Amino acid sequence: MTRIAVIGATGTIGQAVTEALAAGGASGVVAISRRVDAASLPPGVRAAQADLTQPESLDGALANVDAVFLVWTAPPDAAPAAIERIARHARRLVLLSAPYKTPHPFFQQPNPMAALQARIEGLIEASGVAWTFLRPGMFAANAIGWWASQIRKGDVVRWPYADAATAPIDERDIAAVAERVLQDDGHAGRDYVLTGPDSLTQAEQVKIIGEVLGRDVVLEEISPEQARTELPFPPVAMNMLLGAWRAAVGLPAFLTNDVAAITGRQPHTFREWVAWNVSAFRA
Ligand SMILES: NC(=O)c1ccc[n+]([C@@H]2O[C@H](COP(=O)([O-])OP(=O)(O)OC[C@H]3O[C@@H](n4cnc5c(N)ncnc54)[C@H](OP(=O)(O)O)[C@@H]3O)[C@@H](O)[C@H]2O)c1
């Protein structure tokens, strides 16, 4: 039996991974974050509070664990000690990373997150643990944080780069891959670029949300300068996104078959993801 810990279990992806493991019958699953609440977890999953910036706090949570799924959003300087601690306990580590090595213009723009992911990957590779890196592209779930507030108020989404295409991936598909990679042999030293099944421009994604709602919602393109003043992103994130979208205009998004190859089924479409999350877009 593989005992599995999910670090970052209350976030978008960690929660989906925890749910997938529980639904798939994995036993001995531990959900870890700084503020994890046992009541919100699937039946049979144990809650353990730990903080990646306080590595000794991981010892109790990771006792007798074989495999770890790690989401890193903690400060970069905490990574060496935390990864050394994780590698002391687990023999297998699956990291949620990003496709910064993929030679598509969308993924090759200036991106401070890429430097952080590369640093964490280097620490993991040097730790001696058997590692696998998952590299999802744009999360479908970004649509909630980005567009839901405008869609709840009306039928227009003011947004830059209407024609930039991405292949939004459903968090359930990232989780389904993680579920297999955490439990099956043959994935050590491998990395997988995970995408949704379709290349869709941002305007097409907004239109699909409207169709699922039964409304005619349109993306009204604004300039990058307008985006900087109107949209609630910190400047570093805004620069990163504007650069990536600008590079993606007119190109199909990068698509892979890795979700289907690992899970044996096709990834969810963006329309299916919207239908699953439709309440987030309703007034
Ligand atoms: N958004 C995208 O399109 C996209 C695409 C590719 C890759 N990514 C990568 O995905 C990752 C973000 O995943 P996500 O959206 O699932 O993150 P998220 O929703 O922000 O969740 C972060 C999780 O980490 C926990 N956490 C944060 N600091 C912690 C600490 N010091 N110690 C222990 N736990 C801590 C949080 O819980 P507590 O607050 O309770 O501790 C939470 O459970 C990033 O690495 C990003 O680069 C994102």
Coordinates of C-alpha atoms and ligand atoms in Angstrom, one line a residue:
M1 CA 0.0 0.0 0.0
T2 CA 1.3 3.5 -0.9
R3 CA 0.8 6.1 1.7
I4 CA 0.5 9.5 0.1
A5 CA 0.8 13.1 1.3
V6 CA -0.5 16.0 -0.6
I7 CA 1.3 19.3 0.3
G8 CA -0.9 22.2 -0.8
A9 CA -4.0 20.1 -0.4
T10 CA -6.4 23.1 0.1
G11 CA -5.5 24.8 -3.2
T12 CA -6.9 24.4 -6.6
I13 CA -4.8 21.4 -7.7
G14 CA -4.0 19.9 -4.4
Q15 CA -7.6 19.7 -3.5
A16 CA -8.4 18.0 -6.8
V17 CA -5.5 15.5 -6.3
T18 CA -6.7 14.7 -2.7
E19 CA -10.3 14.1 -4.0
A20 CA -9.0 11.9 -6.9
L21 CA -6.9 9.8 -4.5
A22 CA -9.8 9.3 -2.1
A23 CA -12.3 8.5 -5.0
G24 CA -9.8 6.1 -6.5
G25 CA -9.7 4.2 -3.2
A26 CA -6.1 5.2 -2.1
S27 CA -5.8 4.6 1.6
G28 CA -3.4 6.4 4.0
V29 CA -3.8 9.8 2.3
V30 CA -2.6 12.8 4.3
A31 CA -3.7 16.4 3.3
I32 CA -1.2 19.0 4.3
S33 CA -1.2 22.8 4.4
R34 CA -0.9 25.6 7.0
R35 CA -4.6 25.8 7.5
V36 CA -6.1 22.5 6.5
D37 CA -9.6 21.7 7.9
A38 CA -10.5 18.1 8.4
A39 CA -14.2 18.8 7.8
S40 CA -13.6 19.9 4.2
L41 CA -11.7 16.7 3.2
P42 CA -13.0 13.6 1.6
P43 CA -13.9 10.7 4.0
G44 CA -10.8 8.7 4.9
V45 CA -8.3 11.5 4.3
R46 CA -6.3 12.7 7.3
A47 CA -5.6 16.4 7.8
A48 CA -2.1 17.5 9.0
Q49 CA -1.0 21.1 9.5
A50 CA 2.5 21.9 8.4
D51 CA 4.4 24.9 7.0
L52 CA 7.0 24.6 4.3
T53 CA 8.8 27.5 5.7
Q54 CA 9.2 25.6 9.0
P55 CA 10.7 22.3 7.8
E56 CA 10.5 20.5 11.2
S57 CA 6.7 20.9 11.1
L58 CA 6.7 18.5 8.2
D59 CA 8.2 15.6 10.2
G60 CA 4.9 14.6 12.0
A61 CA 2.8 15.1 8.9
L62 CA 5.1 13.0 6.7
A63 CA 5.8 10.1 9.1
N64 CA 5.4 6.7 7.3
V65 CA 4.6 8.4 4.0
D66 CA 5.9 6.8 0.7
A67 CA 5.0 9.4 -1.9
V68 CA 4.4 13.2 -1.8
F69 CA 2.5 15.5 -4.2
L70 CA 4.0 18.9 -3.8
V71 CA 2.5 22.3 -4.8
W72 CA 5.0 25.0 -4.1
T73 CA 3.7 28.6 -3.6
A74 CA 5.8 29.3 -0.5
P75 CA 8.8 31.7 -0.5
P76 CA 11.7 30.5 -2.6
D77 CA 14.2 30.7 0.1
A78 CA 12.4 28.0 2.1
A79 CA 12.8 25.4 -0.6
P80 CA 16.2 23.9 0.2
A81 CA 15.4 22.9 3.8
A82 CA 11.8 21.8 3.0
I83 CA 12.8 19.6 0.1
E84 CA 15.6 18.0 2.1
R85 CA 13.0 17.2 4.8
I86 CA 10.5 15.8 2.3
A87 CA 13.2 13.6 0.7
R88 CA 14.1 12.2 4.2
H89 CA 10.6 10.8 4.5
A90 CA 9.4 10.0 1.0
R91 CA 10.9 7.8 -1.7
R92 CA 8.7 9.3 -4.5
L93 CA 8.0 13.0 -5.1
V94 CA 5.7 14.4 -7.7
L95 CA 6.0 18.2 -8.3
L96 CA 3.4 20.5 -9.8
S97 CA 5.6 22.5 -12.1
A98 CA 5.1 24.4 -15.4
P99 CA 5.9 23.9 -19.1
Y100 CA 8.7 26.5 -19.2
K101 CA 10.9 24.1 -21.3
T102 CA 8.3 23.7 -24.0
P103 CA 9.5 25.4 -27.2
H104 CA 6.2 27.3 -27.9
P105 CA 6.3 31.1 -27.9
F106 CA 3.6 31.2 -25.2
F107 CA 5.9 29.4 -22.8
Q108 CA 9.1 31.1 -23.7
Q109 CA 8.4 34.7 -22.6
P110 CA 10.1 36.4 -19.6
N111 CA 8.7 34.6 -16.5
P112 CA 10.0 34.8 -13.0
M113 CA 8.0 31.7 -12.0
A114 CA 10.1 29.6 -14.4
A115 CA 13.2 30.5 -12.6
L116 CA 11.6 29.4 -9.3
Q117 CA 10.3 26.1 -10.8
A118 CA 13.7 25.4 -12.2
R119 CA 15.4 26.0 -8.9
I120 CA 12.9 23.7 -7.1
E121 CA 13.4 21.0 -9.7
G122 CA 17.1 21.2 -9.3
L123 CA 16.8 20.8 -5.5
I124 CA 14.6 17.8 -6.0
E125 CA 16.8 16.1 -8.6
A126 CA 19.8 16.5 -6.2
S127 CA 17.9 15.1 -3.2
G128 CA 18.0 11.5 -4.3
V129 CA 14.2 11.0 -4.2
A130 CA 12.5 9.4 -7.3
W131 CA 10.9 12.4 -8.9
T132 CA 8.3 13.2 -11.6
F133 CA 7.5 16.7 -12.8
L134 CA 4.0 17.6 -14.0
R135 CA 3.9 20.6 -16.3
P136 CA 0.3 21.7 -16.9
G137 CA -0.4 24.7 -19.2
M138 CA -3.0 27.3 -18.4
F139 CA -5.5 26.1 -15.8
A140 CA -9.1 26.3 -16.9
A141 CA -9.7 27.4 -13.3
N142 CA -8.1 30.7 -14.0
A143 CA -11.3 31.6 -15.8
I144 CA -13.0 32.0 -12.4
G145 CA -10.4 34.5 -10.9
W146 CA -10.1 36.3 -14.2
W147 CA -13.5 36.6 -15.7
A148 CA -16.2 35.5 -13.3
S149 CA -16.7 38.9 -11.6
Q150 CA -17.3 40.6 -14.9
I151 CA -19.6 37.8 -16.2
R152 CA -21.6 37.9 -13.0
K153 CA -22.3 41.6 -13.6
G154 CA -22.9 41.6 -17.4
D155 CA -22.3 40.2 -20.8
V156 CA -19.0 41.9 -21.6
V157 CA -15.5 40.9 -20.4
R158 CA -12.9 43.6 -21.0
W159 CA -9.7 41.8 -21.5
P160 CA -6.5 42.1 -23.6
Y161 CA -5.4 39.8 -26.5
A162 CA -8.7 38.3 -27.5
D163 CA -7.0 36.2 -30.1
A164 CA -4.4 34.6 -27.9
A165 CA -5.0 30.9 -27.8
T166 CA -4.3 28.5 -24.9
A167 CA -5.4 24.9 -24.2
P168 CA -7.0 25.2 -20.7
I169 CA -6.7 22.2 -18.6
D170 CA -9.2 20.9 -16.1
E171 CA -7.8 20.4 -12.6
R172 CA -9.5 17.0 -12.5
D173 CA -7.2 15.9 -15.4
I174 CA -4.1 17.1 -13.7
A175 CA -5.3 15.2 -10.6
A176 CA -6.0 12.1 -12.6
V177 CA -2.4 12.1 -13.9
A178 CA -1.1 12.7 -10.4
E179 CA -3.1 9.9 -9.0
R180 CA -1.5 7.4 -11.4
V181 CA 2.1 8.8 -11.2
L182 CA 2.0 8.8 -7.4
Q183 CA 1.0 5.1 -7.3
D184 CA 2.4 3.4 -10.4
D185 CA 6.0 2.5 -11.3
G186 CA 7.6 3.7 -14.4
H187 CA 7.4 7.5 -14.0
A188 CA 10.6 8.2 -12.1
G189 CA 12.8 10.8 -13.9
R190 CA 10.0 11.7 -16.3
D191 CA 8.2 15.0 -16.9
Y192 CA 4.8 15.4 -18.6
V193 CA 3.4 18.5 -20.3
L194 CA -0.4 18.4 -19.6
T195 CA -2.8 20.4 -21.7
G196 CA -6.5 20.5 -22.4
P197 CA -7.8 18.9 -25.6
D198 CA -8.5 22.0 -27.6
S199 CA -6.7 25.2 -28.7
L200 CA -9.1 28.1 -27.9
T201 CA -8.6 31.8 -28.1
Q202 CA -9.5 33.8 -25.0
A203 CA -12.5 35.2 -26.9
E204 CA -13.7 31.6 -27.7
Q205 CA -13.3 30.7 -24.0
V206 CA -15.5 33.6 -22.9
K207 CA -18.1 32.8 -25.6
I208 CA -18.2 29.1 -24.3
I209 CA -18.9 30.3 -20.8
G210 CA -21.7 32.4 -22.1
E211 CA -23.1 29.5 -24.1
V212 CA -23.1 27.3 -21.0
L213 CA -24.9 30.1 -19.1
G214 CA -27.4 30.5 -21.9
R215 CA -26.2 34.1 -22.5
D216 CA -24.3 36.0 -25.2
V217 CA -21.1 36.9 -23.4
V218 CA -18.4 38.6 -25.5
L219 CA -14.8 39.5 -24.9
E220 CA -14.2 43.2 -25.6
E221 CA -10.5 43.7 -26.4
I222 CA -8.7 46.3 -24.4
S223 CA -5.1 47.5 -24.9
P224 CA -2.3 46.2 -22.7
E225 CA -2.1 49.7 -21.2
Q226 CA -5.8 49.6 -20.3
A227 CA -5.3 46.1 -18.9
R228 CA -2.5 47.4 -16.6
T229 CA -4.9 49.9 -15.1
E230 CA -8.2 48.0 -15.1
L231 CA -7.2 44.4 -14.1
P232 CA -6.3 43.4 -10.6
F233 CA -2.9 41.7 -11.2
P234 CA 0.3 42.6 -9.4
P235 CA 2.7 44.3 -12.0
V236 CA 5.0 41.2 -12.2
A237 CA 2.1 38.8 -13.0
M238 CA 0.5 41.3 -15.4
N239 CA 3.8 41.7 -17.4
M240 CA 4.2 37.9 -17.5
L241 CA 0.7 37.3 -18.8
L242 CA 0.7 40.2 -21.3
G243 CA 4.0 38.9 -22.7
A244 CA 2.7 35.3 -23.0
W245 CA -0.6 36.3 -24.6
R246 CA 1.1 38.7 -27.1
A247 CA 3.3 35.8 -28.2
A248 CA 0.4 33.5 -28.6
V249 CA -1.8 35.6 -30.9
G250 CA -2.3 33.9 -34.2
L251 CA -0.7 30.6 -33.1
P252 CA -2.5 27.4 -32.2
A253 CA -1.9 26.5 -28.6
F254 CA 0.5 23.7 -27.8
L255 CA -1.3 20.4 -27.3
T256 CA -0.1 17.1 -25.9
N257 CA -1.5 13.6 -25.5
D258 CA 0.0 13.0 -22.1
V259 CA -3.2 13.1 -20.1
A260 CA -4.7 10.3 -22.3
A261 CA -1.5 8.4 -22.4
I262 CA -1.3 8.2 -18.6
T263 CA -4.9 8.0 -17.5
G264 CA -6.4 6.1 -20.5
R265 CA -9.0 8.7 -21.2
Q266 CA -9.3 12.0 -23.0
P267 CA -9.0 15.2 -20.9
H268 CA -12.2 17.2 -20.2
T269 CA -13.1 19.9 -22.7
F270 CA -13.3 23.6 -21.5
R271 CA -17.0 23.4 -22.0
E272 CA -17.2 20.5 -19.6
W273 CA -15.1 22.3 -17.1
V274 CA -17.4 25.4 -17.4
A275 CA -20.5 23.2 -16.9
W276 CA -18.9 21.7 -13.8
N277 CA -18.2 25.2 -12.4
V278 CA -21.2 27.1 -13.8
S279 CA -22.3 28.4 -10.4
A280 CA -19.1 30.5 -10.2
F281 CA -20.3 32.6 -13.2
R282 CA -23.9 33.0 -12.2
A283 CA -25.0 36.3 -10.5
Ligands
LIG1 N1 -2.4 29.0 -12.8 C1 -1.9 28.4 -13.8 O1 -2.4 28.5 -15.0 C2 -0.7 27.5 -13.7 C3 -0.2 26.8 -14.7 C4 0.9 26.0 -14.6 C5 1.5 25.9 -13.3 N2 1.0 26.6 -12.3 C6 1.6 26.4 -10.9 O2 0.7 25.9 -10.0 C7 1.0 26.3 -8.7 C8 -0.2 26.8 -8.0 O3 -1.1 25.8 -7.8 P1 -2.6 26.1 -7.2 O4 -3.3 27.0 -8.1 O5 -3.2 24.8 -6.9 O6 -2.1 26.9 -5.9 P2 -3.1 27.5 -4.7 O7 -4.5 27.3 -5.1 O8 -2.6 28.9 -4.5 O9 -2.8 26.6 -3.5 C9 -1.6 26.6 -2.8 C10 -1.6 25.6 -1.7 O10 -0.3 25.6 -1.0 C11 -0.6 25.8 0.4 N3 0.6 26.5 1.0 C12 0.9 27.8 0.6 N4 2.0 28.1 1.4 C13 2.3 27.1 2.2 C14 3.3 26.8 3.1 N5 4.2 27.8 3.5 N6 3.3 25.6 3.8 C15 2.4 24.7 3.5 N7 1.5 24.8 2.5 C16 1.4 26.0 1.9 C17 -1.9 26.5 0.5 O11 -2.6 26.3 1.7 P3 -2.4 27.1 3.1 O12 -2.6 28.6 2.7 O13 -3.5 26.6 4.0 O14 -1.0 26.8 3.6 C18 -2.7 25.8 -0.6 O15 -3.1 24.6 -0.2 C19 2.2 27.3 -8.8 O16 3.4 26.6 -8.6 C20 2.1 27.7 -10.3 O17 3.4 28.1 -10.8 C21 -0.1 27.4 -12.4

